[in-house]
mmCIF file of C-alpha atoms in Angstrom:
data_model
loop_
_atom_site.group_PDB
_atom_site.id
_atom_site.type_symbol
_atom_site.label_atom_id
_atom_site.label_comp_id
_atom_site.label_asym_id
_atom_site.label_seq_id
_atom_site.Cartn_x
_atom_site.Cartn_y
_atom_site.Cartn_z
ATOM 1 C CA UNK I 24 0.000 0.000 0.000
ATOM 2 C CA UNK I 25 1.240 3.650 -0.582
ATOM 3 C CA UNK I 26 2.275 5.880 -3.212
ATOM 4 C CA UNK I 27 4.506 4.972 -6.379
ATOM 5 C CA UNK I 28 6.063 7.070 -9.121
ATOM 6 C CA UNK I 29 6.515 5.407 -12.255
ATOM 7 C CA UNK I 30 8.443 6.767 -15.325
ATOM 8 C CA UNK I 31 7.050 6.130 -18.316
ATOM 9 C CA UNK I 32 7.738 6.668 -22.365
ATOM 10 C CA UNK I 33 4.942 8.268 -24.800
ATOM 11 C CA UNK I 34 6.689 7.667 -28.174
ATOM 12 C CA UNK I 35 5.906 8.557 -31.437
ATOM 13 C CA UNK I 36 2.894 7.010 -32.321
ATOM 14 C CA UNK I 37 0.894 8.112 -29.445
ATOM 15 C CA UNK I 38 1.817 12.001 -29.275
ATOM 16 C CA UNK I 39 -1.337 13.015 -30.056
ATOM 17 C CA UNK I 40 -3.181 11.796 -26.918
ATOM 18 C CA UNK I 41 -4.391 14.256 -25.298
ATOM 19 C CA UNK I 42 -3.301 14.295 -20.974
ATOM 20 C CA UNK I 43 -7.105 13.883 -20.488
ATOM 21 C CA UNK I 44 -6.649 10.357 -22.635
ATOM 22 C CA UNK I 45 -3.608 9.492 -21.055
ATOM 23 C CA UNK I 46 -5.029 9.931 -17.563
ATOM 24 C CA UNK I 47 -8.003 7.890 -18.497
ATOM 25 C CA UNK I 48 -5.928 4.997 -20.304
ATOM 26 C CA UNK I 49 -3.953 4.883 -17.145
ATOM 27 C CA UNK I 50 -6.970 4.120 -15.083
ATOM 28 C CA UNK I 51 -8.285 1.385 -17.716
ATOM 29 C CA UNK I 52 -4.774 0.268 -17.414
ATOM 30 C CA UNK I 53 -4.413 -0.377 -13.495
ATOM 31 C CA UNK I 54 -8.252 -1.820 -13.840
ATOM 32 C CA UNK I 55 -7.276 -4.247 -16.432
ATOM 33 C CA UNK I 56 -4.405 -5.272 -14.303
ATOM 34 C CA UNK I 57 -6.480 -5.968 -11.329
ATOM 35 C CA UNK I 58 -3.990 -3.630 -9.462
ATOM 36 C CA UNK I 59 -6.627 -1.968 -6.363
ATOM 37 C CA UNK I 60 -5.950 2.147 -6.685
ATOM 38 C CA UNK I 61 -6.349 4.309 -4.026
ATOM 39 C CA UNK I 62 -9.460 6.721 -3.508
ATOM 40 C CA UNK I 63 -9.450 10.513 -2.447
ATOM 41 C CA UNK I 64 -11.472 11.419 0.913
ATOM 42 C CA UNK I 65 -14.561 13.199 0.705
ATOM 43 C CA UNK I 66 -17.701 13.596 -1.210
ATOM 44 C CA UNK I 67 -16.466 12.780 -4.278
ATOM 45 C CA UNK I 68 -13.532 10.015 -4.274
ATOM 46 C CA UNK I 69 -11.601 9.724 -7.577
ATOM 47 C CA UNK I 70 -8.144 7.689 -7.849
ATOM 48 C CA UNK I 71 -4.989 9.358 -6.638
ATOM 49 C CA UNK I 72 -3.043 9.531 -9.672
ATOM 50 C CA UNK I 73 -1.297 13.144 -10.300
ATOM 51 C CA UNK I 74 1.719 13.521 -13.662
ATOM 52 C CA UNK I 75 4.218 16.115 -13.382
ATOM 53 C CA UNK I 76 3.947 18.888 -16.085
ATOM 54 C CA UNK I 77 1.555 17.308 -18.311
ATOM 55 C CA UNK I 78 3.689 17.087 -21.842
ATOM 56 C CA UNK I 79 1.810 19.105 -24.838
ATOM 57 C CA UNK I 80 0.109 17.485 -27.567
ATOM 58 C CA UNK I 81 2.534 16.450 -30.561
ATOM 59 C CA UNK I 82 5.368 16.109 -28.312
ATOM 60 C CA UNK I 83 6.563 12.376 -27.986
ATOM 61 C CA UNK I 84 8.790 11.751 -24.206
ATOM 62 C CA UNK I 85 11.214 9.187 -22.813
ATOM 63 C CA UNK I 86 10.603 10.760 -19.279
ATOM 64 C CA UNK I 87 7.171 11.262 -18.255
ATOM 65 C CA UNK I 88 6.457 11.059 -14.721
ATOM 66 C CA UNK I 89 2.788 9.675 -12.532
ATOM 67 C CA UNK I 90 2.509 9.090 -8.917
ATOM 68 C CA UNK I 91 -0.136 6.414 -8.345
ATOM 69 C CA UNK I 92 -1.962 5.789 -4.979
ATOM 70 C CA UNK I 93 -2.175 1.931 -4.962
ATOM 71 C CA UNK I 94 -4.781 0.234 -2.464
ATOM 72 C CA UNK I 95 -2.427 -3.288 -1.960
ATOM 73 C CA UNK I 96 1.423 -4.363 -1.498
ATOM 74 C CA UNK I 97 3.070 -5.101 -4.317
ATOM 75 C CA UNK I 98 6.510 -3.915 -5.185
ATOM 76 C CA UNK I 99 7.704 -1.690 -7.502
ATOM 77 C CA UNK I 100 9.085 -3.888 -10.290
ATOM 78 C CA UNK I 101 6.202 -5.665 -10.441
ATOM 79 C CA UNK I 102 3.979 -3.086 -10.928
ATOM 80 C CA UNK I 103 6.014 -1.898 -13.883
ATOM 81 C CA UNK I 104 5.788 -5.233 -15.103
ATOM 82 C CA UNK I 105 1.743 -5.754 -14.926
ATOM 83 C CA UNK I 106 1.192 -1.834 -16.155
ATOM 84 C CA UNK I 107 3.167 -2.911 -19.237
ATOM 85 C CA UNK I 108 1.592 -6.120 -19.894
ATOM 86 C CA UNK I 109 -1.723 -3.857 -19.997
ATOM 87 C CA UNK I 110 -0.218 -0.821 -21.953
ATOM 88 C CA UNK I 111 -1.176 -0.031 -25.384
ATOM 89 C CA UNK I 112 1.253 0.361 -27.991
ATOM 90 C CA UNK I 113 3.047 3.374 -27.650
ATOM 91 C CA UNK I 114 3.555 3.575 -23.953
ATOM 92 C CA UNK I 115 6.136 1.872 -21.357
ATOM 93 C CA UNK I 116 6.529 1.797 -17.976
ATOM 94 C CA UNK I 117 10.736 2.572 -18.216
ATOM 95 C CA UNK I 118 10.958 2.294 -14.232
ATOM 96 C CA UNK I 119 8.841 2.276 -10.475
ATOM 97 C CA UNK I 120 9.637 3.195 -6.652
ATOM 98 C CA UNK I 121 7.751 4.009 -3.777
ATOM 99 C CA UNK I 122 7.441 7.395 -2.690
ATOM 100 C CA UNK I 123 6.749 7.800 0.814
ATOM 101 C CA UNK I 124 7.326 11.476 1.582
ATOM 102 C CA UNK I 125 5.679 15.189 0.362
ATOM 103 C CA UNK I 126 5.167 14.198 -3.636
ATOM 104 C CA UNK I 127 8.698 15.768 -5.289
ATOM 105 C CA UNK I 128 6.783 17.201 -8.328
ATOM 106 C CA UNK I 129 6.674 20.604 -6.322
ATOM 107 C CA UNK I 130 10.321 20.861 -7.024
ATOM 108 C CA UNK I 131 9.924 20.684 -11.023
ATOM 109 C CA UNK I 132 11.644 24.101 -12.219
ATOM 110 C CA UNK I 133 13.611 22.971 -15.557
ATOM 111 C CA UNK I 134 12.714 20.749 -18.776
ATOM 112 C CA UNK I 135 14.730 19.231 -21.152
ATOM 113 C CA UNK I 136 14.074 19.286 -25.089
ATOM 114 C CA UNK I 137 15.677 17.592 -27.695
ATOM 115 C CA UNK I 138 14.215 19.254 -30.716
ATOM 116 C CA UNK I 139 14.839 17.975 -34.388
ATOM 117 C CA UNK I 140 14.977 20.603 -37.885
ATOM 118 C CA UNK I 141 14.301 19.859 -41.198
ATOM 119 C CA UNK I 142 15.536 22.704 -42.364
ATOM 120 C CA UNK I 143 17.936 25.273 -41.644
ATOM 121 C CA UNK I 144 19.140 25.131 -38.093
ATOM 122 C CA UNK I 145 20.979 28.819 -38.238
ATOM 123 C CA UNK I 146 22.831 29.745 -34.261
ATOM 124 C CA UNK I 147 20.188 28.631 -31.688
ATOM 125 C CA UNK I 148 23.002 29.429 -29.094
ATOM 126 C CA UNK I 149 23.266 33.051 -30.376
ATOM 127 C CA UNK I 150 19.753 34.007 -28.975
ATOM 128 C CA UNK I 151 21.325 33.919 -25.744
ATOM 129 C CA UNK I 152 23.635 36.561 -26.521
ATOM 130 C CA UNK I 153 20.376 39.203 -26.863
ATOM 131 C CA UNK I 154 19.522 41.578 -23.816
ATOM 132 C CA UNK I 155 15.932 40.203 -24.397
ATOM 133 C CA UNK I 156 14.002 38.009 -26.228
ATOM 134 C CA UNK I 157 10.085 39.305 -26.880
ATOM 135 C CA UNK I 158 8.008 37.173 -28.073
ATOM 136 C CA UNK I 159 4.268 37.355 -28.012
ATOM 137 C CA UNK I 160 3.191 34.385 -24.657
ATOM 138 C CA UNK I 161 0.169 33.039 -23.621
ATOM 139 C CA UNK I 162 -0.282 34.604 -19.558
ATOM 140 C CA UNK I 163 -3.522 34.453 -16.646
ATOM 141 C CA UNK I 164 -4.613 37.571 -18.263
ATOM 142 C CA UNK I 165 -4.559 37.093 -21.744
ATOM 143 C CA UNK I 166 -1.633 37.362 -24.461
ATOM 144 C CA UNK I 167 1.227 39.555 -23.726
ATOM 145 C CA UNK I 168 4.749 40.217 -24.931
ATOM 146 C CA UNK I 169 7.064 38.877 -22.447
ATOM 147 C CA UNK I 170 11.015 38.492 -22.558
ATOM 148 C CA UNK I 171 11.250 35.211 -22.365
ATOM 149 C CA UNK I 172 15.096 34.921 -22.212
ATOM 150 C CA UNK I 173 14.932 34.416 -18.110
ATOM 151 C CA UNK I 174 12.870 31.371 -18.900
ATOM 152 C CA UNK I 175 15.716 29.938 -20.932
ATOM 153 C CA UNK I 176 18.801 28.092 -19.652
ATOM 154 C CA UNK I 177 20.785 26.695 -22.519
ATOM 155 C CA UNK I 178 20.441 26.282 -25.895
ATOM 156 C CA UNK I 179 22.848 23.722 -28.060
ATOM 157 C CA UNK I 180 22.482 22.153 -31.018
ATOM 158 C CA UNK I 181 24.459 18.986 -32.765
ATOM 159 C CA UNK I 182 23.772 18.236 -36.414
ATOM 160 C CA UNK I 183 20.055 19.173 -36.794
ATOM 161 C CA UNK I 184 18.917 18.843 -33.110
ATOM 162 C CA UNK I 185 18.343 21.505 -30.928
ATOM 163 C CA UNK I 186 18.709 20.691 -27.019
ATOM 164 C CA UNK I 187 17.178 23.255 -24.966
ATOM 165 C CA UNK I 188 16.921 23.351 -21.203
ATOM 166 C CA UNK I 189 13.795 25.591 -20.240
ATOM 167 C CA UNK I 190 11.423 26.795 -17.516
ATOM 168 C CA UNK I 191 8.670 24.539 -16.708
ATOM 169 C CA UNK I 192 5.913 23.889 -13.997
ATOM 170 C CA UNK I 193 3.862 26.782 -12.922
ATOM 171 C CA UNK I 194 6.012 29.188 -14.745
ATOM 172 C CA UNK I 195 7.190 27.599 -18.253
ATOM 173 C CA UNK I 196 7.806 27.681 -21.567
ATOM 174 C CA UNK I 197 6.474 25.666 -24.654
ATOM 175 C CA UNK I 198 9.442 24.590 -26.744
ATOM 176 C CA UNK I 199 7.148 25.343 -29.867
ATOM 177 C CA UNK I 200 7.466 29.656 -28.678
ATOM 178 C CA UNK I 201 11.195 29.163 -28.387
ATOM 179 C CA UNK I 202 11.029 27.512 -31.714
ATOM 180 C CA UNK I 203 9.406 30.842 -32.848
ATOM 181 C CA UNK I 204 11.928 32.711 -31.111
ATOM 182 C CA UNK I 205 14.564 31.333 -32.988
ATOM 183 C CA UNK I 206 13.323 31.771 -36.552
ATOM 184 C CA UNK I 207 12.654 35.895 -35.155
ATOM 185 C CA UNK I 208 15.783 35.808 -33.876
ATOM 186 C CA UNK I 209 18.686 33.502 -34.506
ATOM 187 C CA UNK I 210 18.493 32.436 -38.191
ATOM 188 C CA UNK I 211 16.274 29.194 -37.845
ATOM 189 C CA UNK I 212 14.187 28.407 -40.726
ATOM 190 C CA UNK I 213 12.022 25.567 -40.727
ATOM 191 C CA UNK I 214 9.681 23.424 -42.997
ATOM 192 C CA UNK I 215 8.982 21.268 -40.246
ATOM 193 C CA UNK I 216 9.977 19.931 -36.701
ATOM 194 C CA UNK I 217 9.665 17.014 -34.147
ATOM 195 C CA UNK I 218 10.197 17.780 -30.141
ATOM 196 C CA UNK I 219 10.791 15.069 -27.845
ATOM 197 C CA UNK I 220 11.271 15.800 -24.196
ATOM 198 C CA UNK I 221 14.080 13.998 -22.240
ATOM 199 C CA UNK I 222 14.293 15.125 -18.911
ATOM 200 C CA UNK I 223 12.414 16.638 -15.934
ATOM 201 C CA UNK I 224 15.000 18.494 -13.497
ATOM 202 C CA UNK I 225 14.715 19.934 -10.370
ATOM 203 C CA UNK I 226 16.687 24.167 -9.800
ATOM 204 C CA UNK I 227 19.650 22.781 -9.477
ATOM 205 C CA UNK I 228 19.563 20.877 -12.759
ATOM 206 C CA UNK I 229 18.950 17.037 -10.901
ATOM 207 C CA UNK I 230 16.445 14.782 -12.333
ATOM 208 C CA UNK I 231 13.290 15.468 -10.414
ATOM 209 C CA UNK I 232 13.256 11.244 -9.822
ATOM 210 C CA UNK I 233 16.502 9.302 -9.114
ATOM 211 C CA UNK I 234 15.356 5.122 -9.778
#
């Protein structure tokens, strides 16, 4: 009994379902497994089952993360195995613990992209070099043009990929605005793109999860 966190992969072929789908395939999921999940207090129980920084639509991920309230013992390996012999294509369970403590999502500050151009990749470090970067960014109170440089950490690209380190959680930024920012700003032309995210880290650039 207790709380796990599970890492899981949402590849290509499922990076257009939505978080509301994924939530709801995870519950089918533990039901088809026969695993028991635990139920909120109150007047209207619903399974505990929270995801850190619910990835966008079109973007595939080796690193999403779910803690799960589960109603029975079982260990952590082998509730990685029975989610993944329940899984639909396109998802995996990559690794499980038990979390006993305060949930560590509340540390989330920093997301890793790796994002790959077809097209002309220009100086995606360069934008870093600019007193600001304005760009127009979706807020509370509508849309406003906000520097968005301070939500930026690195930028670095190899070949055609772009690897970007950026602000995420309650204060973040979508990869597909700094992909906008670099075609305003840093010579990146594009015909098309595909973002994967790698990584979930903590201020102080740690993976929010050590399995």
């Amino acid at each position: 009994m207790g709380k796990y966190i599970i890492k899981f992969l949402k590849d290509e072929k499922v990076k257009y379902v939505s978080h509301l789908d994924t939530v709801r395939m995870f519950g089918r999921t533990m039901r088809r497994s026969g695993i028991t999940m635990s139920m909120s207090q109150g007047f209207n129980p619903h399974p505990i089952m929270t995801f850190a920084n619910p990835i966008g639509i079109g973007i595939s991920s080796n690193s999403e993360l779910a803690l799960i309230g589960v109603d029975e013992e079982i260990s952590p390996r082998d509730l990685a195995i029975s989610l993944n012999e329940h899984l639909p294509g396109g998802f995996k369970v990559l690794a499980a613990k038990k979390e006993f403590a305060k949930s560590p999502f509340t540390a989330l500050y920093y997301a890793e992209y790796k994002i790959t151009i077809d097209g002309n990749i220009g100086n995606p470090s360069d934008i870093l070099n600019l007193q600001e970067i304005i760009m127009p960014k979706k807020t509370k109170s509508g849309v406003k043009d906000t520097d968005i440089k301070p939500f930026i950490h690195s930028i670095a690209a190899d070949g055609q990929v772009i690897t970007a380190v950026i602000r995420c959680g309650e204060t973040n930024l979508k990869p597909e605005l700094l992909v906008e920012a670099l075609e305003k700003y840093a010579g990146l032309s594009v015909s098309g793109y595909k973002t994967e995210r790698t990584a979930l880290l903590d201020e102080k650039l740690n993976d929010l999860i050590t399995f």
